[in-house]
Amino acid sequence: MIENGLAEFIAEQAPLHASAHSAIMEWAARESGLRIRRADRRLIYIEIQGISTPFVDMNGPNSSLLARTLCGHIDRQRQIIRACGLAVPRYSVFRSSALHEAISYAEDIGWPVTIMPASLARDPGAATNLKDPAQLNAAWRAAWKAYADRDPGGRVMVEEYLAGEEFRFFVVGRQVAAVTKWSAGREQEHEVIEPTREIQKHVAEFALAAIGAMPGMAYGAIDLVVRDLSETNASREVWFKRIEVNVTRSVPLLLPSVQLSFAGAILRYYRHLADANRL
Amino acid sequence: MIPQRPSLDVCRVSAYESRPDASVRGRRNLRTLIVRAEGVVSDRRVAGWGEAVLREEDSTRQRWDSIEVALELLQGARIPLTPRRALGRISALLQSIVIPGQRESRGNDPRVPKEILVAFEVALLDLVAQASNSPVSAYIGGNRRTITALAYTVDAGARHRHRPADDPTYPTRRVVGLRSWDDAYAQVLGDGTGEHRSNQHSAIWLDLHGKLSVEDASRLVRALNEGRTSGEIAQRIILERPVAKRDLHHIAQLRPSDTRQAGSAERQGITIMIRPDRYPRRELDQLLDAGIGALHLSLHHLGGILPTLNLARYLGRKYPAVEVALSTGATGSAITAQALAALAAALPRIDHLVIPPAILHESTVGSPLKIADYQLTINDSPGLGTSVDLPTHLQQVRRHGRRPSAPQSKGSLQPNVFDHDVNLTKSFAKGDVDSYLLEQAALAYGLSSTRFTRHTFVSHHPKLTTPIGFFLTMSAGTGISSHAIAGDKEETRRCLRDAGLPVAEGDSFTPNEMDHAVRFAQRLGYPVVVKPQRGRQGIGVSTDLRTEDDVRQAFIRAATSAVGGSRGVIVERHILGADYRIMVVGGKVISAILRQPSHVVGDGASNIIDLVADKNVRRNRNPHLVKRPMKIGPEAISMLARQGLTEYSVPDPGQHIRLSGAGNMSRGGESVEVIQETHEGILELAVDALKSIRGLDHAGIDLFITDHRLPVDQQSVVICEINASPQITSHHFPHYGSSRQVSYELVRRSCSRSGFHVDSPAFNLDVEVEIFGKVQAVGYRDWFARIANEFSLSGYIRNLSSGSVKARVAGPAAPVAALVARAISGPRNAFPEYVNTKHISEPGLTENFEVRP
């Protein structure tokens, strides 16, 4: 019922009075009995333990602009994650004129490969499981078309294709707030899973370590590929795919329960900070 | 009583060396010298303009010394206005200009660039001609009103083809940049694209720059001759300097079809041309006697209008059949072009007048030549008929000299000089210097770094719990929501007010609520400030508004401002006081800057333009200000008008003239570091202001304070802005006062937040730098090594088989970090994706920096 109420609230508020994700935060705050003041569509103040705490969409004071900037480019976030010793698929980025170099790189790392615009949201222009140069060629054009005029200097990333189960971890502070999973290439078909039972501990720790590797990132969504969940050796079987500080992109509106879990976890995180006099 | 002959007194001479005008495209290694001479004749003031384009290497101290000598010599000179006497006097004055310590006159001294003399000569001729109400052309004896013998130069070796509109079909097409005889021949036949078919021209003038051997030159002449015989080539051909000077005695071999007909203007065949400034008079005579058929007179190489005119008159008398071509000999703006046109009008004959490409376009320097239907109309207004928009040009001024010079002011505070840092940062864009300073601090504290863009890097260290990083000057301690609040002035004021801190009374209005805003201003009481709700760098801000009309105009400016006006406009009470920027990092004040609005102080001798030029010269010695020159734009003109002045007014000694209402450095403001003398209460107020916005670990707090030395309760204090991404360069390089190493504090603070307490920074660095991306086969290593050697660093750079480039760099922290920060840019064809830098300590470095395979 709560979820139905949220859907109605979002429909009422967005997009004129509030962004959808700001509305989720507002709803979660109201449900928790917290006072709020809305400054504009995206900026609200939630009074947590008597402290007026600003949020832009779902991002509070501890989500840094630096982290958002770094996460805006998949190649950069991977560089940072890899520097912290976490497993990252082999990848390289290319300019629009470098199709032949991209094909040559794909042959070096081995087919199949995945390509995607390096500095866009996850869906537009991405293509996975490309098995030969012809498929890459077609996907290449789609990837650049996705950029359109938005980032003339953008790059397209070519990476090795990793088959396996894909997970999205919603991490807040040092806690996993929610986990969804989907089969390779079927990202729209999320399934909420129980974090503690169905996920090996080392996979969750990998997600927590990835959040910890990004400067100024209190919470976010981390995509991982797990080749074999029963495998206990994490270092070989868990791979980082991407991380997003702007969690609004990662909370599919199809899953209101995840949204509320995540928003609730964010509020609990800041309440905890306020209690510890660290807000 | 003998009537006194009219004369002119030169009362003021100024020289401005600057980057070239925008119209001088693609010539970044050039400097423009603008000369302005003012004179008084019969109580009437007139001003003349001259110009030179100097090569970068000409802009040395010694060259500038000769300019100073010229200024000294010309100021106070009296010049008779009778043309013959005036020209004689100007020639004599110019001949007496010598570099200090040198005995030789200008003609014998190779270290006095003739271009400099041309600039002074043209300025004086413009001056005396204006004083005589005569065009320069008429003043020097010219009687042509129009010229149709126009020539246009194209560069065959240029990387980018000229657009058709840039290549008018003048009678003569001059081609430079030719590399071989067949290259030259192809130009005559036409390039085949249909855009520049050579047969549109009646003459083709090939400047071969002495590059051909005698054999190749003969081959070219034979081929051209055959083409003419077969009818394939219809145009006349002029070959300028086909062979080197030493081979010119073979000239007879090169003119098989030169069918000169003495006394006839109609010419056929192939003509050999030389430049007379390269030969002594006797040798020139011999060459002309041997059959050279054309001379290329170059204004700058011959040393000006008068020497060129004298030579042309001599040649006209002795060799009337020899063709005469005229060019500036240097890239120039409209001043040079107008001087060239005036000279062309006075030459005994003119067969080819080379129109410089730049002057076909609108320019901030002077007005372009009048060319219509391939006919040049000679200026008929007094003087050259052109001038310089000096207030606009001032933004580019690098050096400035004038006579009478500014009186030495005693006891005044001298600005800081950071020449070394200017050199290190000269290739950085404005925002890049902040990022370089932060990376320097990170490396000095022993952290490694990964740079992704010119503004973004991340640093690692084993003792850090989380990597640190900076985007511009924002760290992991700059929250997204905090940044959003700080970017909105109305929201910031609300936060400050809620925290009980002093703010200016005001309100915000949507862009279509101007009438409400005006009424609010009236209720508030004048003066008021109007600014965009989300502006920055003072863009769209108007201060000290005292009438309804002022408020309306300011509202429109703010609402239509390029930055932030569309989100709303703020009207608030204008608080009298000085503008301060206090830098707070983690609850501690690191630096306090008094930002003085753009202003000049009179010396009783200099006009406002000269005073601004002086300040811009000093700003060139500050890395933060070098790209933020003072300007005399609409705001300054308006401020001056309010004070009853113009840009040419000469303020009294000590008179303070304000040119801007805001203290932003980008609007000509000056920074004074004052933390030591700032009252503790004010510093505490700044810390409280930072705390009023959650999730902001450091920021620049802007305040208006009457006097920073007094307690808060004894004066008017308001906090007007919080900048979440404050520039830090002005704290490192204040115009006056002590430098504050804010970047080191920011890195120290970030490390501390990540559990690592750094030691003292290293002064010298030895690092390994790996650059990823497209960095091989693009000249990257040579580019990197050139900068490393320029910075006197040691090390080496080499290609790796993986496709990246790895360098080892050692030296003082500042230049090493500057090189590392620049590595992400690379040379023209490189595309670096990221740069990893880590510390290394291994032997094996040589003194120099070298490129290894």
PDB file of C-alpha atoms in Angstrom, chain B residues 4 49 53 82 91 149 176 288 370 423 441 443 476 485 507 524 542 571 603 625 633 694 699 718 772 803 819 831 836:
ATOM      1  CA  GLN B   4      56.835  82.264 -37.550  1.00  0.00           C
ATOM      2  CA  TRP B  49      49.340  56.042 -35.052  1.00  0.00           C
ATOM      3  CA  VAL B  53      54.822  43.496 -36.112  1.00  0.00           C
ATOM      4  CA  THR B  82      56.071  72.407 -44.295  1.00  0.00           C
ATOM      5  CA  SER B  91      64.190  61.304 -41.156  1.00  0.00           C
ATOM      6  CA  ALA B 149      47.405  47.200 -59.831  1.00  0.00           C
ATOM      7  CA  VAL B 176      54.828  32.015 -51.723  1.00  0.00           C
ATOM      8  CA  LEU B 288      69.457  46.146 -62.963  1.00  0.00           C
ATOM      9  CA  LYS B 370      38.585  50.803 -49.092  1.00  0.00           C
ATOM     10  CA  ASN B 423      56.769  30.999 -17.008  1.00  0.00           C
ATOM     11  CA  ALA B 441      50.873  19.770  -3.344  1.00  0.00           C
ATOM     12  CA  LEU B 443      53.000  15.076  -5.220  1.00  0.00           C
ATOM     13  CA  ALA B 476      35.520  14.870  -1.741  1.00  0.00           C
ATOM     14  CA  ILE B 485      23.072  25.842  -2.449  1.00  0.00           C
ATOM     15  CA  ASP B 507      14.908  39.516  -2.314  1.00  0.00           C
ATOM     16  CA  LEU B 524      14.681  49.211   0.380  1.00  0.00           C
ATOM     17  CA  SER B 542      25.582  45.997 -11.012  1.00  0.00           C
ATOM     18  CA  VAL B 571      17.887  43.033  -5.599  1.00  0.00           C
ATOM     19  CA  ASP B 603      50.254  60.694 -11.334  1.00  0.00           C
ATOM     20  CA  LEU B 625      46.341  38.062 -13.353  1.00  0.00           C
ATOM     21  CA  GLY B 633      35.019  48.435 -21.438  1.00  0.00           C
ATOM     22  CA  ARG B 694      26.072  21.286   5.411  1.00  0.00           C
ATOM     23  CA  ALA B 699      34.898  27.401   0.525  1.00  0.00           C
ATOM     24  CA  VAL B 718      27.743  41.361   5.634  1.00  0.00           C
ATOM     25  CA  PHE B 772      47.993   6.607 -21.829  1.00  0.00           C
ATOM     26  CA  GLY B 803      51.241   2.090 -26.834  1.00  0.00           C
ATOM     27  CA  LEU B 819      55.012  19.387 -16.607  1.00  0.00           C
ATOM     28  CA  PHE B 831      44.864  12.448 -27.347  1.00  0.00           C
ATOM     29  CA  ASN B 836      49.679   8.262 -13.958  1.00  0.00           C
TER      30      ASN B 836
END
